[in-house]
Amino acid sequence: MALTDDFKWVMNAPFLKLLGLEAVSVESGRVVSRLTVREDHHQQNGYVHAGVVGTMADHTAGAASATVMEEGFMPLTIEFKVNLLRPAVGRALVCEANVLKAGKAVTVAESEVFAEDDNGEHKLVAKATVTLAVVPRR
C-alpha cells in the first residue's frame, strides 16, 4: 500500500508534525516511520526522551492498524505498554510496527523502535504492545 492521500490523514496529526515523525513505508498491516533526532527531543541526560519514543511506537502501531481497517473507521489507542530496553542515542529513530490481530472492535499491534547511528547501524531501544479501538472516523 502506498502512502496515498486516503492514508495520509493518519500521519498528519499536528503533534507528529511538531516532532518531525514521518512514514517511510506503508503496507497492509505494517508501517515503518522515521524521526530525525533533534536537540529538543532530548531529556536532561542527552538521551531521546521516553515520551518521544513512546509517541513514535504508539502512533506507528496505530498507523499500521489503520491500513487494515474498513473504510470510514480509524484506530484509537486504548492502552499501550512500552519496554525501554536501552537509552535512545543516535541521529534518527526508526519504528517498525505490525498488526498482530485485526478485529472488528479491537486491534492489537506491536512496535519496535531502533536508534540509528552515524554509520546507519540500528540498535533496538524499545518494544511496545498497543491495543486500539476501531472507531468511526471523524
PDB file of N, CA, C and O in Angstrom, residues 86-134:
ATOM      1  N   ARG A  86      17.038   0.228  26.169  1.00  0.00           N
ATOM      2  CA  ARG A  86      18.326   0.918  26.362  1.00  0.00           C
ATOM      3  C   ARG A  86      18.111   2.383  25.999  1.00  0.00           C
ATOM      4  O   ARG A  86      17.133   2.708  25.333  1.00  0.00           O
ATOM      5  N   PRO A  87      18.998   3.258  26.460  1.00  0.00           N
ATOM      6  CA  PRO A  87      18.846   4.670  26.104  1.00  0.00           C
ATOM      7  C   PRO A  87      18.881   4.867  24.589  1.00  0.00           C
ATOM      8  O   PRO A  87      19.669   4.236  23.894  1.00  0.00           O
ATOM      9  N   ALA A  88      18.013   5.735  24.108  1.00  0.00           N
ATOM     10  CA  ALA A  88      17.953   6.036  22.682  1.00  0.00           C
ATOM     11  C   ALA A  88      18.958   7.135  22.366  1.00  0.00           C
ATOM     12  O   ALA A  88      18.787   8.279  22.783  1.00  0.00           O
ATOM     13  N   VAL A  89      19.989   6.772  21.628  1.00  0.00           N
ATOM     14  CA  VAL A  89      21.042   7.700  21.232  1.00  0.00           C
ATOM     15  C   VAL A  89      21.316   7.480  19.750  1.00  0.00           C
ATOM     16  O   VAL A  89      21.477   6.338  19.324  1.00  0.00           O
ATOM     17  N   GLY A  90      21.351   8.555  18.985  1.00  0.00           N
ATOM     18  CA  GLY A  90      21.673   8.414  17.570  1.00  0.00           C
ATOM     19  C   GLY A  90      21.185   9.595  16.768  1.00  0.00           C
ATOM     20  O   GLY A  90      20.628  10.545  17.306  1.00  0.00           O
ATOM     21  N   ARG A  91      21.369   9.483  15.461  1.00  0.00           N
ATOM     22  CA  ARG A  91      20.960  10.574  14.576  1.00  0.00           C
ATOM     23  C   ARG A  91      19.493  10.482  14.194  1.00  0.00           C
ATOM     24  O   ARG A  91      18.892  11.467  13.770  1.00  0.00           O
ATOM     25  N   ALA A  92      18.898   9.279  14.333  1.00  0.00           N
ATOM     26  CA  ALA A  92      17.498   9.090  13.965  1.00  0.00           C
ATOM     27  C   ALA A  92      16.920   7.929  14.751  1.00  0.00           C
ATOM     28  O   ALA A  92      17.654   7.101  15.306  1.00  0.00           O
ATOM     29  N   LEU A  93      15.597   7.889  14.794  1.00  0.00           N
ATOM     30  CA  LEU A  93      14.868   6.733  15.311  1.00  0.00           C
ATOM     31  C   LEU A  93      14.053   6.176  14.160  1.00  0.00           C
ATOM     32  O   LEU A  93      13.491   6.927  13.358  1.00  0.00           O
ATOM     33  N   VAL A  94      13.987   4.855  14.090  1.00  0.00           N
ATOM     34  CA  VAL A  94      13.183   4.165  13.087  1.00  0.00           C
ATOM     35  C   VAL A  94      12.260   3.220  13.832  1.00  0.00           C
ATOM     36  O   VAL A  94      12.703   2.491  14.722  1.00  0.00           O
ATOM     37  N   CYS A  95      10.980   3.267  13.481  1.00  0.00           N
ATOM     38  CA  CYS A  95       9.997   2.419  14.151  1.00  0.00           C
ATOM     39  C   CYS A  95       9.344   1.508  13.120  1.00  0.00           C
ATOM     40  O   CYS A  95       8.889   1.967  12.072  1.00  0.00           O
ATOM     41  N   GLU A  96       9.298   0.223  13.440  1.00  0.00           N
ATOM     42  CA  GLU A  96       8.624  -0.767  12.614  1.00  0.00           C
ATOM     43  C   GLU A  96       7.439  -1.301  13.400  1.00  0.00           C
ATOM     44  O   GLU A  96       7.616  -1.817  14.499  1.00  0.00           O
ATOM     45  N   ALA A  97       6.234  -1.159  12.851  1.00  0.00           N
ATOM     46  CA  ALA A  97       5.022  -1.602  13.539  1.00  0.00           C
ATOM     47  C   ALA A  97       4.262  -2.596  12.675  1.00  0.00           C
ATOM     48  O   ALA A  97       4.149  -2.419  11.458  1.00  0.00           O
ATOM     49  N   ASN A  98       3.750  -3.628  13.336  1.00  0.00           N
ATOM     50  CA  ASN A  98       2.993  -4.684  12.667  1.00  0.00           C
ATOM     51  C   ASN A  98       1.718  -4.988  13.442  1.00  0.00           C
ATOM     52  O   ASN A  98       1.734  -5.014  14.674  1.00  0.00           O
ATOM     53  N   VAL A  99       0.655  -5.243  12.712  1.00  0.00           N
ATOM     54  CA  VAL A  99      -0.606  -5.657  13.325  1.00  0.00           C
ATOM     55  C   VAL A  99      -0.490  -7.128  13.699  1.00  0.00           C
ATOM     56  O   VAL A  99      -0.109  -7.963  12.875  1.00  0.00           O
ATOM     57  N   LEU A 100      -0.809  -7.433  14.956  1.00  0.00           N
ATOM     58  CA  LEU A 100      -0.806  -8.815  15.425  1.00  0.00           C
ATOM     59  C   LEU A 100      -2.171  -9.464  15.256  1.00  0.00           C
ATOM     60  O   LEU A 100      -2.280 -10.624  14.901  1.00  0.00           O
ATOM     61  N   LYS A 101      -3.227  -8.695  15.532  1.00  0.00           N
ATOM     62  CA  LYS A 101      -4.604  -9.190  15.452  1.00  0.00           C
ATOM     63  C   LYS A 101      -5.504  -8.037  15.077  1.00  0.00           C
ATOM     64  O   LYS A 101      -5.612  -7.061  15.802  1.00  0.00           O
ATOM     65  N   ALA A 102      -6.132  -8.139  13.919  1.00  0.00           N
ATOM     66  CA  ALA A 102      -7.072  -7.112  13.465  1.00  0.00           C
ATOM     67  C   ALA A 102      -8.481  -7.610  13.761  1.00  0.00           C
ATOM     68  O   ALA A 102      -8.889  -8.644  13.255  1.00  0.00           O
ATOM     69  N   GLY A 103      -9.187  -6.873  14.602  1.00  0.00           N
ATOM     70  CA  GLY A 103     -10.551  -7.245  14.939  1.00  0.00           C
ATOM     71  C   GLY A 103     -11.545  -6.198  14.485  1.00  0.00           C
ATOM     72  O   GLY A 103     -11.168  -5.120  14.027  1.00  0.00           O
ATOM     73  N   LYS A 104     -12.834  -6.522  14.635  1.00  0.00           N
ATOM     74  CA  LYS A 104     -13.880  -5.565  14.249  1.00  0.00           C
ATOM     75  C   LYS A 104     -14.041  -4.457  15.278  1.00  0.00           C
ATOM     76  O   LYS A 104     -14.444  -3.355  14.950  1.00  0.00           O
ATOM     77  N   ALA A 105     -13.720  -4.737  16.547  1.00  0.00           N
ATOM     78  CA  ALA A 105     -13.855  -3.742  17.612  1.00  0.00           C
ATOM     79  C   ALA A 105     -12.515  -3.332  18.208  1.00  0.00           C
ATOM     80  O   ALA A 105     -12.337  -2.183  18.603  1.00  0.00           O
ATOM     81  N   VAL A 106     -11.563  -4.263  18.252  1.00  0.00           N
ATOM     82  CA  VAL A 106     -10.260  -4.016  18.872  1.00  0.00           C
ATOM     83  C   VAL A 106      -9.169  -4.639  18.005  1.00  0.00           C
ATOM     84  O   VAL A 106      -9.332  -5.750  17.498  1.00  0.00           O
ATOM     85  N   THR A 107      -8.080  -3.917  17.858  1.00  0.00           N
ATOM     86  CA  THR A 107      -6.914  -4.382  17.107  1.00  0.00           C
ATOM     87  C   THR A 107      -5.698  -4.302  18.015  1.00  0.00           C
ATOM     88  O   THR A 107      -5.590  -3.390  18.837  1.00  0.00           O
ATOM     89  N   VAL A 108      -4.785  -5.263  17.859  1.00  0.00           N
ATOM     90  CA  VAL A 108      -3.549  -5.271  18.646  1.00  0.00           C
ATOM     91  C   VAL A 108      -2.369  -5.224  17.678  1.00  0.00           C
ATOM     92  O   VAL A 108      -2.326  -5.973  16.693  1.00  0.00           O
ATOM     93  N   ALA A 109      -1.428  -4.342  17.980  1.00  0.00           N
ATOM     94  CA  ALA A 109      -0.233  -4.189  17.150  1.00  0.00           C
ATOM     95  C   ALA A 109       0.997  -4.124  18.047  1.00  0.00           C
ATOM     96  O   ALA A 109       0.884  -3.914  19.260  1.00  0.00           O
ATOM     97  N   GLU A 110       2.153  -4.303  17.446  1.00  0.00           N
ATOM     98  CA  GLU A 110       3.402  -4.137  18.185  1.00  0.00           C
ATOM     99  C   GLU A 110       4.341  -3.252  17.391  1.00  0.00           C
ATOM    100  O   GLU A 110       4.260  -3.188  16.170  1.00  0.00           O
ATOM    101  N   SER A 111       5.202  -2.566  18.117  1.00  0.00           N
ATOM    102  CA  SER A 111       6.189  -1.677  17.505  1.00  0.00           C
ATOM    103  C   SER A 111       7.557  -1.980  18.074  1.00  0.00           C
ATOM    104  O   SER A 111       7.691  -2.311  19.257  1.00  0.00           O
ATOM    105  N   GLU A 112       8.560  -1.827  17.227  1.00  0.00           N
ATOM    106  CA  GLU A 112       9.942  -1.853  17.676  1.00  0.00           C
ATOM    107  C   GLU A 112      10.582  -0.540  17.230  1.00  0.00           C
ATOM    108  O   GLU A 112      10.422  -0.140  16.073  1.00  0.00           O
ATOM    109  N   VAL A 113      11.255   0.115  18.161  1.00  0.00           N
ATOM    110  CA  VAL A 113      11.916   1.388  17.871  1.00  0.00           C
ATOM    111  C   VAL A 113      13.424   1.155  17.917  1.00  0.00           C
ATOM    112  O   VAL A 113      13.940   0.592  18.889  1.00  0.00           O
ATOM    113  N   PHE A 114      14.094   1.594  16.863  1.00  0.00           N
ATOM    114  CA  PHE A 114      15.538   1.430  16.737  1.00  0.00           C
ATOM    115  C   PHE A 114      16.206   2.790  16.693  1.00  0.00           C
ATOM    116  O   PHE A 114      15.694   3.721  16.071  1.00  0.00           O
ATOM    117  N   ALA A 115      17.362   2.914  17.336  1.00  0.00           N
ATOM    118  CA  ALA A 115      18.193   4.113  17.206  1.00  0.00           C
ATOM    119  C   ALA A 115      19.182   3.857  16.086  1.00  0.00           C
ATOM    120  O   ALA A 115      19.793   2.780  16.010  1.00  0.00           O
ATOM    121  N   GLU A 116      19.315   4.842  15.211  1.00  0.00           N
ATOM    122  CA  GLU A 116      20.231   4.733  14.071  1.00  0.00           C
ATOM    123  C   GLU A 116      21.448   5.591  14.344  1.00  0.00           C
ATOM    124  O   GLU A 116      21.322   6.787  14.619  1.00  0.00           O
ATOM    125  N   ASP A 117      22.640   4.987  14.251  1.00  0.00           N
ATOM    126  CA  ASP A 117      23.853   5.760  14.495  1.00  0.00           C
ATOM    127  C   ASP A 117      24.360   6.390  13.193  1.00  0.00           C
ATOM    128  O   ASP A 117      23.738   6.256  12.141  1.00  0.00           O
ATOM    129  N   ASP A 118      25.502   7.063  13.273  1.00  0.00           N
ATOM    130  CA  ASP A 118      26.053   7.774  12.117  1.00  0.00           C
ATOM    131  C   ASP A 118      26.467   6.843  10.983  1.00  0.00           C
ATOM    132  O   ASP A 118      26.642   7.278   9.853  1.00  0.00           O
ATOM    133  N   ASN A 119      26.648   5.552  11.270  1.00  0.00           N
ATOM    134  CA  ASN A 119      27.021   4.571  10.249  1.00  0.00           C
ATOM    135  C   ASN A 119      25.802   3.867   9.652  1.00  0.00           C
ATOM    136  O   ASN A 119      25.957   2.949   8.840  1.00  0.00           O
ATOM    137  N   GLY A 120      24.604   4.255  10.104  1.00  0.00           N
ATOM    138  CA  GLY A 120      23.392   3.614   9.612  1.00  0.00           C
ATOM    139  C   GLY A 120      23.040   2.320  10.333  1.00  0.00           C
ATOM    140  O   GLY A 120      22.102   1.631   9.948  1.00  0.00           O
ATOM    141  N   GLU A 121      23.803   1.987  11.360  1.00  0.00           N
ATOM    142  CA  GLU A 121      23.530   0.786  12.159  1.00  0.00           C
ATOM    143  C   GLU A 121      22.329   1.052  13.064  1.00  0.00           C
ATOM    144  O   GLU A 121      22.163   2.162  13.582  1.00  0.00           O
ATOM    145  N   HIS A 122      21.511   0.028  13.273  1.00  0.00           N
ATOM    146  CA  HIS A 122      20.314   0.148  14.106  1.00  0.00           C
ATOM    147  C   HIS A 122      20.439  -0.705  15.357  1.00  0.00           C
ATOM    148  O   HIS A 122      20.853  -1.859  15.278  1.00  0.00           O
ATOM    149  N   LYS A 123      20.070  -0.110  16.503  1.00  0.00           N
ATOM    150  CA  LYS A 123      20.010  -0.843  17.773  1.00  0.00           C
ATOM    151  C   LYS A 123      18.601  -0.732  18.318  1.00  0.00           C
ATOM    152  O   LYS A 123      18.042   0.369  18.391  1.00  0.00           O
ATOM    153  N   LEU A 124      18.035  -1.856  18.729  1.00  0.00           N
ATOM    154  CA  LEU A 124      16.698  -1.869  19.307  1.00  0.00           C
ATOM    155  C   LEU A 124      16.714  -1.143  20.646  1.00  0.00           C
ATOM    156  O   LEU A 124      17.494  -1.488  21.531  1.00  0.00           O
ATOM    157  N   VAL A 125      15.871  -0.107  20.788  1.00  0.00           N
ATOM    158  CA  VAL A 125      15.823   0.666  22.030  1.00  0.00           C
ATOM    159  C   VAL A 125      14.500   0.514  22.765  1.00  0.00           C
ATOM    160  O   VAL A 125      14.427   0.778  23.962  1.00  0.00           O
ATOM    161  N   ALA A 126      13.448   0.080  22.076  1.00  0.00           N
ATOM    162  CA  ALA A 126      12.144  -0.052  22.730  1.00  0.00           C
ATOM    163  C   ALA A 126      11.254  -1.008  21.958  1.00  0.00           C
ATOM    164  O   ALA A 126      11.378  -1.155  20.741  1.00  0.00           O
ATOM    165  N   LYS A 127      10.357  -1.636  22.711  1.00  0.00           N
ATOM    166  CA  LYS A 127       9.355  -2.519  22.113  1.00  0.00           C
ATOM    167  C   LYS A 127       8.035  -2.206  22.793  1.00  0.00           C
ATOM    168  O   LYS A 127       7.973  -2.046  24.005  1.00  0.00           O
ATOM    169  N   ALA A 128       6.977  -2.097  21.987  1.00  0.00           N
ATOM    170  CA  ALA A 128       5.667  -1.726  22.536  1.00  0.00           C
ATOM    171  C   ALA A 128       4.585  -2.665  22.031  1.00  0.00           C
ATOM    172  O   ALA A 128       4.655  -3.164  20.909  1.00  0.00           O
ATOM    173  N   THR A 129       3.597  -2.868  22.886  1.00  0.00           N
ATOM    174  CA  THR A 129       2.360  -3.534  22.510  1.00  0.00           C
ATOM    175  C   THR A 129       1.261  -2.501  22.627  1.00  0.00           C
ATOM    176  O   THR A 129       1.156  -1.818  23.659  1.00  0.00           O
ATOM    177  N   VAL A 130       0.457  -2.353  21.563  1.00  0.00           N
ATOM    178  CA  VAL A 130      -0.552  -1.297  21.504  1.00  0.00           C
ATOM    179  C   VAL A 130      -1.911  -1.922  21.197  1.00  0.00           C
ATOM    180  O   VAL A 130      -2.044  -2.669  20.238  1.00  0.00           O
ATOM    181  N   THR A 131      -2.891  -1.588  22.026  1.00  0.00           N
ATOM    182  CA  THR A 131      -4.260  -2.047  21.830  1.00  0.00           C
ATOM    183  C   THR A 131      -5.080  -0.847  21.371  1.00  0.00           C
ATOM    184  O   THR A 131      -5.027   0.215  22.001  1.00  0.00           O
ATOM    185  N   LEU A 132      -5.816  -1.028  20.275  1.00  0.00           N
ATOM    186  CA  LEU A 132      -6.542   0.084  19.661  1.00  0.00           C
ATOM    187  C   LEU A 132      -8.003  -0.267  19.426  1.00  0.00           C
ATOM    188  O   LEU A 132      -8.324  -1.377  18.982  1.00  0.00           O
ATOM    189  N   ALA A 133      -8.871   0.675  19.719  1.00  0.00           N
ATOM    190  CA  ALA A 133     -10.284   0.522  19.406  1.00  0.00           C
ATOM    191  C   ALA A 133     -10.492   0.875  17.942  1.00  0.00           C
ATOM    192  O   ALA A 133      -9.794   1.728  17.394  1.00  0.00           O
ATOM    193  N   VAL A 134     -11.444   0.218  17.326  1.00  0.00           N
ATOM    194  CA  VAL A 134     -11.855   0.540  15.955  1.00  0.00           C
ATOM    195  C   VAL A 134     -13.074   1.435  16.078  1.00  0.00           C
ATOM    196  O   VAL A 134     -14.126   1.007  16.552  1.00  0.00           O
TER     197      VAL A 134
END
